[in-house]
Short mmCIF file of C-alpha atoms in Angstrom, two decimals:
data_model
loop_
_atom_site.label_atom_id
_atom_site.label_comp_id
_atom_site.label_asym_id
_atom_site.label_seq_id
_atom_site.Cartn_x
_atom_site.Cartn_y
_atom_site.Cartn_z
CA MET T 12 73.67 113.07 81.14
CA PRO T 13 77.15 114.12 82.35
CA ASP T 14 77.95 114.03 86.06
CA PRO T 15 77.92 117.74 87.10
CA VAL T 16 80.51 117.12 89.81
CA SER T 17 83.06 115.83 87.29
CA GLN T 18 82.70 118.81 84.93
CA PRO T 19 85.53 121.36 85.31
CA ARG T 20 84.37 124.60 86.82
CA PRO T 21 85.97 127.92 85.91
CA ALA T 22 87.89 129.77 88.60
CA ALA T 23 85.54 131.73 90.85
CA PRO T 24 86.01 135.51 91.02
CA ASN T 25 87.12 135.14 94.63
CA ASP T 26 89.75 132.59 93.54
CA ARG T 27 91.09 134.97 90.92
CA VAL T 28 91.33 137.81 93.44
CA LEU T 29 93.06 135.59 96.01
CA LEU T 30 95.43 134.24 93.39
CA ALA T 31 96.29 137.76 92.19
CA ARG T 32 97.04 138.78 95.78
CA LEU T 33 99.07 135.60 96.25
CA ARG T 34 101.08 136.33 93.09
CA ALA T 35 101.83 139.77 94.52
CA GLY T 36 103.39 138.02 97.51
CA GLU T 37 100.69 138.84 100.05
CA GLN T 38 101.14 136.39 102.90
CA GLU T 39 97.63 137.19 104.15
CA ALA T 40 96.15 135.81 100.91
CA PHE T 41 98.18 132.62 101.39
CA GLU T 42 96.89 132.30 104.96
CA VAL T 43 93.29 132.69 103.76
CA ILE T 44 93.82 129.95 101.16
CA PHE T 45 95.58 127.73 103.71
CA ARG T 46 92.78 128.06 106.30
CA ALA T 47 90.09 127.49 103.67
CA HIS T 48 91.57 124.37 102.07
CA TYR T 49 94.12 122.67 104.33
CA ALA T 50 91.71 120.43 106.27
CA GLN T 51 90.07 119.14 103.08
CA LEU T 52 93.47 118.43 101.48
CA VAL T 53 94.51 116.43 104.55
CA GLY T 54 91.24 114.48 104.24
CA VAL T 55 91.83 113.69 100.56
CA ALA T 56 95.40 112.55 101.22
CA GLU T 57 94.39 110.55 104.30
CA ALA T 58 91.71 108.68 102.33
CA MET T 59 94.41 107.61 99.89
CA LEU T 60 97.34 107.04 102.25
CA ARG T 61 95.28 105.68 105.16
CA ALA T 62 97.49 107.49 107.66
CA ARG T 63 97.18 110.97 109.19
CA ALA T 64 100.85 112.04 109.49
CA PRO T 65 101.81 111.38 105.84
CA ALA T 66 98.54 113.01 104.75
CA GLU T 67 99.43 116.16 106.68
CA ASP T 68 102.90 116.11 105.08
CA VAL T 69 101.33 115.87 101.61
CA ALA T 70 98.91 118.75 102.29
CA GLN T 71 101.74 120.89 103.69
CA ASP T 72 103.90 120.11 100.64
CA VAL T 73 101.05 121.16 98.32
CA MET T 74 100.58 124.42 100.20
CA LEU T 75 104.34 125.09 100.23
CA GLU T 76 104.51 124.44 96.49
CA LEU T 77 101.56 126.81 95.98
CA TRP T 78 103.56 129.55 97.71
CA ARG T 79 106.78 128.74 95.82
CA ARG T 80 105.07 128.63 92.40
CA ARG T 81 102.57 131.42 93.07
CA GLU T 82 103.80 133.59 90.19
CA GLU T 83 103.42 130.88 87.54
CA ILE T 84 100.13 129.20 88.51
CA VAL T 85 97.30 129.47 85.99
CA LEU T 86 93.87 128.28 87.09
CA GLU T 87 91.75 126.49 84.52
CA THR T 88 89.32 125.36 87.20
CA SER T 89 88.67 126.49 90.76
CA LEU T 90 91.49 126.92 93.26
CA ARG T 91 89.91 124.11 95.30
CA ALA T 92 90.02 121.73 92.31
CA TYR T 93 93.62 122.72 91.57
CA LEU T 94 94.70 122.03 95.17
CA ILE T 95 92.79 118.72 95.38
CA ARG T 96 94.36 117.50 92.13
CA ALA T 97 97.83 118.50 93.36
CA THR T 98 97.18 116.68 96.65
CA ARG T 99 95.89 113.59 94.84
CA ASN T 100 98.95 113.54 92.57
CA ARG T 101 101.38 113.88 95.50
CA ALA T 102 99.58 111.15 97.44
CA LEU T 103 99.70 108.85 94.40
CA ASN T 104 103.43 109.54 94.04
CA GLN T 105 103.89 108.63 97.69
CA ILE T 106 101.93 105.39 97.22
CA ARG T 107 104.03 104.51 94.14
CA HIS T 108 107.24 105.24 96.01
CA ARG T 109 106.12 103.11 98.96
CA ARG T 110 105.29 100.17 96.67
CA VAL T 111 108.61 100.41 94.83
CA ALA T 112 110.45 100.53 98.15
CA GLU T 113 108.54 97.45 99.39
CA ARG T 114 109.37 95.50 96.20
CA THR T 115 113.07 96.33 96.38
CA ARG T 116 113.74 95.51 100.02
CA PRO T 117 117.12 93.78 100.28
CA GLU T 118 115.66 90.71 102.01
CA ASP T 119 113.22 90.17 99.11
CA LEU T 120 115.68 90.56 96.23
CA GLY T 121 117.40 87.17 96.61
CA ARG T 122 114.17 85.14 96.73
CA SER T 123 113.04 85.24 93.13
CA THR T 124 114.03 82.58 90.66
CA ALA T 125 115.02 83.55 87.14
CA PRO T 126 112.18 82.97 84.65
CA SER T 127 112.81 81.27 81.34
CA ALA T 128 113.45 83.49 78.32
CA ASP T 129 110.06 82.55 76.79
CA GLN T 130 108.20 83.24 80.01
CA ASP T 131 110.05 86.54 80.47
CA PHE T 132 109.22 87.61 76.89
CA ALA T 133 105.54 86.64 77.29
CA GLU T 134 105.30 88.58 80.54
CA GLN T 135 106.90 91.64 78.94
CA GLU T 136 104.55 91.41 75.97
CA LEU T 137 101.50 91.07 78.23
CA GLY T 138 102.73 93.91 80.45
CA ALA T 139 103.13 96.19 77.44
CA ALA T 140 99.66 95.25 76.17
CA VAL T 141 98.08 95.96 79.56
CA LYS T 142 99.89 99.28 79.85
CA ARG T 143 98.83 100.28 76.34
CA ALA T 144 95.20 99.22 76.93
CA VAL T 145 94.98 101.09 80.25
CA GLY T 146 96.59 104.15 78.66
CA GLU T 147 93.94 104.15 75.91
CA LEU T 148 91.02 104.22 78.37
CA PRO T 149 89.09 107.50 78.62
CA GLU T 150 90.65 109.72 81.32
CA ARG T 151 87.99 109.30 84.03
CA CYS T 152 87.82 105.55 83.36
CA ARG T 153 91.60 105.24 83.62
CA GLU T 154 91.72 107.28 86.85
CA VAL T 155 89.09 105.08 88.50
CA PHE T 156 90.76 101.87 87.30
CA GLU T 157 94.24 102.91 88.48
CA LEU T 158 93.02 104.15 91.87
CA SER T 159 91.24 100.83 92.40
CA ARG T 160 93.57 98.25 90.89
CA VAL T 161 96.98 99.91 91.16
CA HIS T 162 96.57 101.87 94.38
CA GLY T 163 94.07 99.65 96.18
CA LEU T 164 91.46 102.30 97.04
CA THR T 165 87.87 101.29 97.72
CA TYR T 166 85.06 102.63 95.55
CA ALA T 167 84.02 104.98 98.38
CA GLU T 168 87.58 106.33 98.68
CA ILE T 169 87.79 106.81 94.92
CA ALA T 170 84.47 108.66 94.95
CA GLN T 171 85.79 110.98 97.66
CA VAL T 172 89.14 111.60 95.95
CA LEU T 173 87.60 112.34 92.55
CA SER T 174 84.51 114.14 93.94
CA ILE T 175 82.10 111.82 92.13
CA SER T 176 79.41 109.43 93.32
CA VAL T 177 80.10 105.79 94.18
CA LYS T 178 77.64 104.87 91.41
CA THR T 179 79.79 106.79 88.89
CA VAL T 180 82.86 104.92 90.17
CA GLU T 181 81.05 101.60 89.67
CA THR T 182 79.98 102.59 86.15
CA GLN T 183 83.45 103.75 85.16
CA MET T 184 85.08 100.61 86.60
CA GLY T 185 82.63 98.38 84.73
CA LYS T 186 83.39 100.23 81.50
CA ALA T 187 87.16 99.96 82.10
CA LEU T 188 86.97 96.22 82.75
CA ARG T 189 84.83 95.63 79.64
CA VAL T 190 87.23 97.57 77.43
CA LEU T 191 90.30 95.87 78.92
CA ARG T 192 88.72 92.42 78.53
CA GLU T 193 88.10 93.14 74.84
CA ARG T 194 91.56 94.55 74.16
CA LEU T 195 93.40 91.86 76.08
CA SER T 196 91.39 88.89 74.79
CA PRO T 197 94.35 87.52 72.74
CA TRP T 198 96.34 87.11 75.97
CA LEU T 199 93.52 85.68 78.08
CA SER T 200 93.07 81.92 78.24
CA GLY T 201 91.02 80.85 75.26
CA GLY T 202 90.37 84.49 74.35
CA ARG T 203 87.81 84.88 77.19
CA THR T 204 87.76 85.46 80.94
#
C-alpha cells in the first residue's frame, strides 16, 4: 500500500487563487504565502543544515525566488510541497558547497600523496559504478540514500524533510543498500559484503 504522505497532491484551490494573485504582482498575496510557509521552510532547512541562521537565509532565498519567478511558476502539487522541495534543494546545494569548500582548503591540498595509476583507475571505475548504481535507484530510494549517506542526515531528519515516516525511511534505505550490494558485488571483496 503506497505511503499517502509521499503521493503528490494537486494544487489546492486556495493555492491556485493565491498563485494567480501573486502572478498579478499582488504583494498582499506574497505576504500571505510568506506568513503561512516561512516558519516551516526554516524548520526544514534547519533540520538539514543544523544551524538557524543559514536555514533562515535559505528560506528567505526561496521566498525571494518565488517572488522573482512568480510569472513562470506552474504548480503540479501544492504550494507547500513546491516551497518545501525548493527549500530542500537549496539546503542540499549549501551542504554540497560546504563539503567542497572543506575538501579544497589550502592547508589540506598539500597533504595527499599521489596514488598509483592502477589505484587511481580502480578508484575511478568504482566511483563511476557507484554513481551509476545510485542513479538507477528508484527516486524515493535514491533521495533517502543520498540524504543519509551523502549529506549525513539521521533517519528522523530525513523523515521530516521528505514528509514520510521513519519506518518508510528505514524501508527505503534497506532497499537501497540491497540493490547497491547486488549491483556493486563485482567490486566488493570476494563479491560479497
